[in-house]
GROMACS .gro file of C-alpha atoms in nm:
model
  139
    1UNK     CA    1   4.588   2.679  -3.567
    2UNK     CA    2   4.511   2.705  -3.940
    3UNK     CA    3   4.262   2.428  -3.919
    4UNK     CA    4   4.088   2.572  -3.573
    5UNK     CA    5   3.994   2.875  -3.779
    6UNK     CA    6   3.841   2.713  -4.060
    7UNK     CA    7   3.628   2.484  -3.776
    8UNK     CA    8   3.529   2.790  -3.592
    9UNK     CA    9   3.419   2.980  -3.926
   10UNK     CA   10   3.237   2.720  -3.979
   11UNK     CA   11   3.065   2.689  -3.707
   12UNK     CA   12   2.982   3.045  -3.727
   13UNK     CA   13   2.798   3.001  -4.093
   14UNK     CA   14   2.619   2.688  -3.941
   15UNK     CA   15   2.454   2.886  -3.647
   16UNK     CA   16   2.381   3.179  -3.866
   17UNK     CA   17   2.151   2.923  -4.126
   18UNK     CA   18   1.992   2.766  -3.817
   19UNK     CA   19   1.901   3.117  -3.692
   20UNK     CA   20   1.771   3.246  -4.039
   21UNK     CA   21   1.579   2.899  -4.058
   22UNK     CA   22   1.388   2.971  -3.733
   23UNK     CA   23   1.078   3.142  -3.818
   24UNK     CA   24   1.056   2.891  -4.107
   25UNK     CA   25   1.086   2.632  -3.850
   26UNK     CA   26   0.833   2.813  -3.625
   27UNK     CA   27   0.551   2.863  -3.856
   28UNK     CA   28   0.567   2.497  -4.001
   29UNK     CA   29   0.526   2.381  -3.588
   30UNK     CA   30   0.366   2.680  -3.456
   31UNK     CA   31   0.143   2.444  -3.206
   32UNK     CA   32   0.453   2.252  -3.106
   33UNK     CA   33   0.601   2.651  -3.031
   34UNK     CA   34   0.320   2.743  -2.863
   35UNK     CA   35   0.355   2.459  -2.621
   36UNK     CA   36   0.655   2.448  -2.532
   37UNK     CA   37   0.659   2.781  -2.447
   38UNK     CA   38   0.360   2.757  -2.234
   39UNK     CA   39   0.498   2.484  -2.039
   40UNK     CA   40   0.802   2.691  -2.010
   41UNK     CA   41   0.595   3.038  -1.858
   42UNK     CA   42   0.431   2.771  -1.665
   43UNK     CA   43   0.748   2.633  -1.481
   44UNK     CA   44   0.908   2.987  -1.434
   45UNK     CA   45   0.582   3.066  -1.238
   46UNK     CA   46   0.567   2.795  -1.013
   47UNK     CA   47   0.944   2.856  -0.909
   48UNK     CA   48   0.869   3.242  -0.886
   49UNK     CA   49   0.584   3.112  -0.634
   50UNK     CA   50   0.800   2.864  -0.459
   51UNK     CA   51   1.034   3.122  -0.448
   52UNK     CA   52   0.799   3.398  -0.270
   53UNK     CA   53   0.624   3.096  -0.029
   54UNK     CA   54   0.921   2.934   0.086
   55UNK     CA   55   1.066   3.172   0.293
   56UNK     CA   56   0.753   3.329   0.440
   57UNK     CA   57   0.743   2.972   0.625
   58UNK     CA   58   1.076   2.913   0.760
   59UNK     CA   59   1.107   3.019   1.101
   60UNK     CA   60   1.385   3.231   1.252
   61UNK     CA   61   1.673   3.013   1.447
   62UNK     CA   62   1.549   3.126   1.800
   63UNK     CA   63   1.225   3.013   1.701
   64UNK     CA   64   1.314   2.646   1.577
   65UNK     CA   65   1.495   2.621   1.870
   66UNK     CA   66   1.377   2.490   2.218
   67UNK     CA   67   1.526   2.440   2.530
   68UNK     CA   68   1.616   2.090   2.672
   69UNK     CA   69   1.292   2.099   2.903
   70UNK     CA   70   1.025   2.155   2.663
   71UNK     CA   71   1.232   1.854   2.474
   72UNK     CA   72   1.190   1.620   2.758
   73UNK     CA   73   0.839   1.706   2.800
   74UNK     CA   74   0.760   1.640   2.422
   75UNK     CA   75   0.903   1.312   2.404
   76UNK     CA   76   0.728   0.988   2.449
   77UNK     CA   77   0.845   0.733   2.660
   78UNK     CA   78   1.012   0.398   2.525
   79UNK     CA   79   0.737   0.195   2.698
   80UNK     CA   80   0.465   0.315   2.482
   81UNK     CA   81   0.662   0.229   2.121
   82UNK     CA   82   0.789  -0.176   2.274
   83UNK     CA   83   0.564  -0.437   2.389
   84UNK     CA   84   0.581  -0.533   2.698
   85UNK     CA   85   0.834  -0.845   2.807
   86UNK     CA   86   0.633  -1.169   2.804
   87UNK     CA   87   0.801  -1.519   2.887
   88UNK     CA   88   0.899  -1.760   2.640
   89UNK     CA   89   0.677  -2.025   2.801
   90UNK     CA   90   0.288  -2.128   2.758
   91UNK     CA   91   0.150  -2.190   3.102
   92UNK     CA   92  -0.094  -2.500   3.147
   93UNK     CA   93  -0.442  -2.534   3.108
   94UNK     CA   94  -0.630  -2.496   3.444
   95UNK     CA   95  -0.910  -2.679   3.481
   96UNK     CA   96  -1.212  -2.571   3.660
   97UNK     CA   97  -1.269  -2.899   3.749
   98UNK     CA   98  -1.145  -3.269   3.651
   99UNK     CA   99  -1.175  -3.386   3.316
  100UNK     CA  100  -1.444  -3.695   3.235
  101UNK     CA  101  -1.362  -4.030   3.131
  102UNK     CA  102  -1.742  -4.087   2.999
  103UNK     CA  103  -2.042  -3.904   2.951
  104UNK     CA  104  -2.378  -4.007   3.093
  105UNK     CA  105  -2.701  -3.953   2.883
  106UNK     CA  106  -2.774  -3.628   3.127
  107UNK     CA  107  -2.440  -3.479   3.024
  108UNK     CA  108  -2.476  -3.539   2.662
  109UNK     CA  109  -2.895  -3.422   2.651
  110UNK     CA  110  -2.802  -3.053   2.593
  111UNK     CA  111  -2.573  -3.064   2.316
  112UNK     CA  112  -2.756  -3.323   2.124
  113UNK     CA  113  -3.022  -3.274   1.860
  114UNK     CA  114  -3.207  -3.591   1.650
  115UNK     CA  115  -3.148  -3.479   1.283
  116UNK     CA  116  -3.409  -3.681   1.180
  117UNK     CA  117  -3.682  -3.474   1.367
  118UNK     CA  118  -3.835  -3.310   1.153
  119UNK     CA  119  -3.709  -3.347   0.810
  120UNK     CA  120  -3.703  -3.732   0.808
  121UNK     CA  121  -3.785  -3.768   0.439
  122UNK     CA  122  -3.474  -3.568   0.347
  123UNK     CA  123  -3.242  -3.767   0.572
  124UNK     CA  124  -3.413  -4.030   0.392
  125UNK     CA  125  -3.345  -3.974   0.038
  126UNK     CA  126  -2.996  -3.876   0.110
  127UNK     CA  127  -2.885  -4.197   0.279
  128UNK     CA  128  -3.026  -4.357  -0.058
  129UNK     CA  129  -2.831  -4.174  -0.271
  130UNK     CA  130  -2.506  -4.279  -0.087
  131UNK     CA  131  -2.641  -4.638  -0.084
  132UNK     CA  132  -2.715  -4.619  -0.429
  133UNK     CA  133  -2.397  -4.418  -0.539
  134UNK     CA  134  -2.148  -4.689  -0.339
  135UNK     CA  135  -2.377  -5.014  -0.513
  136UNK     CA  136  -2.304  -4.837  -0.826
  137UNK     CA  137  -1.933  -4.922  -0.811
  138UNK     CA  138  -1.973  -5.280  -0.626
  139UNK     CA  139  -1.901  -5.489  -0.971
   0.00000   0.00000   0.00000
């Protein structure tokens, strides 16, 4: 017991110095002061606001409430959040008509163009480039 009075009169003396120390403390950091208490003004304002808001936008049980028909209406069906079922098969191709074994130079005349018309001299130099490029490894 002896020992809890000399910890407790102790502890006494400490927080008296710390308190006598304070305005020392406060005008060697009087920005740091200034702050702090600033942000704390700041915070008890915001929770006054919340405070004042808050319950001006809760509604009243009875009016949260509705009855089980104006539920049902509200609701969306299942259908519209799930795709709908679709088999695990690929069906085949259908033709309009049978495939060809060959093509005759009628069939083939709209889907071909001559590259060289018209820029012959390109296809020209190009084709001796490759000649040239693949004589250039022959050894």
């Amino acid at each position: 017991m002896w020992r809890a009075g000399i910890i407790f009169s102790d502890l006494i003396e400490k927080i008296k110095d710390g308190i006598s120390r304070f305005p020392d403390l406060v005008k060697d950091h009087f920005r740091v002061v200034i702050i702090i208490t600033a942000a704390f003004l700041v915070i008890i304002l915001l929770l006054l606001v919340l405070a004042v808001v808050v319950p001006s936008h809760q509604k009243s049980e009875t009016e949260t409430k509705k009855p089980v028909s104006e539920l049902s209406a509200d609701t969306v069906p299942a259908e519209d959040f799930f795709l709908p079922y679709e088999p695990d098969f690929v069906p085949d191709v259908l033709l309009e008509r049978e495939p060809r074994d060959g093509w005759t130079e009628e069939d083939a005349r709209p889907f071909w163009t001559d590259p060289k018309e018209g820029n012959e001299e390109a296809w020209r130099k190009r084709i001796k480039q490759g000649v040239d490029s693949l004589l250039e490894h022959v050894p």
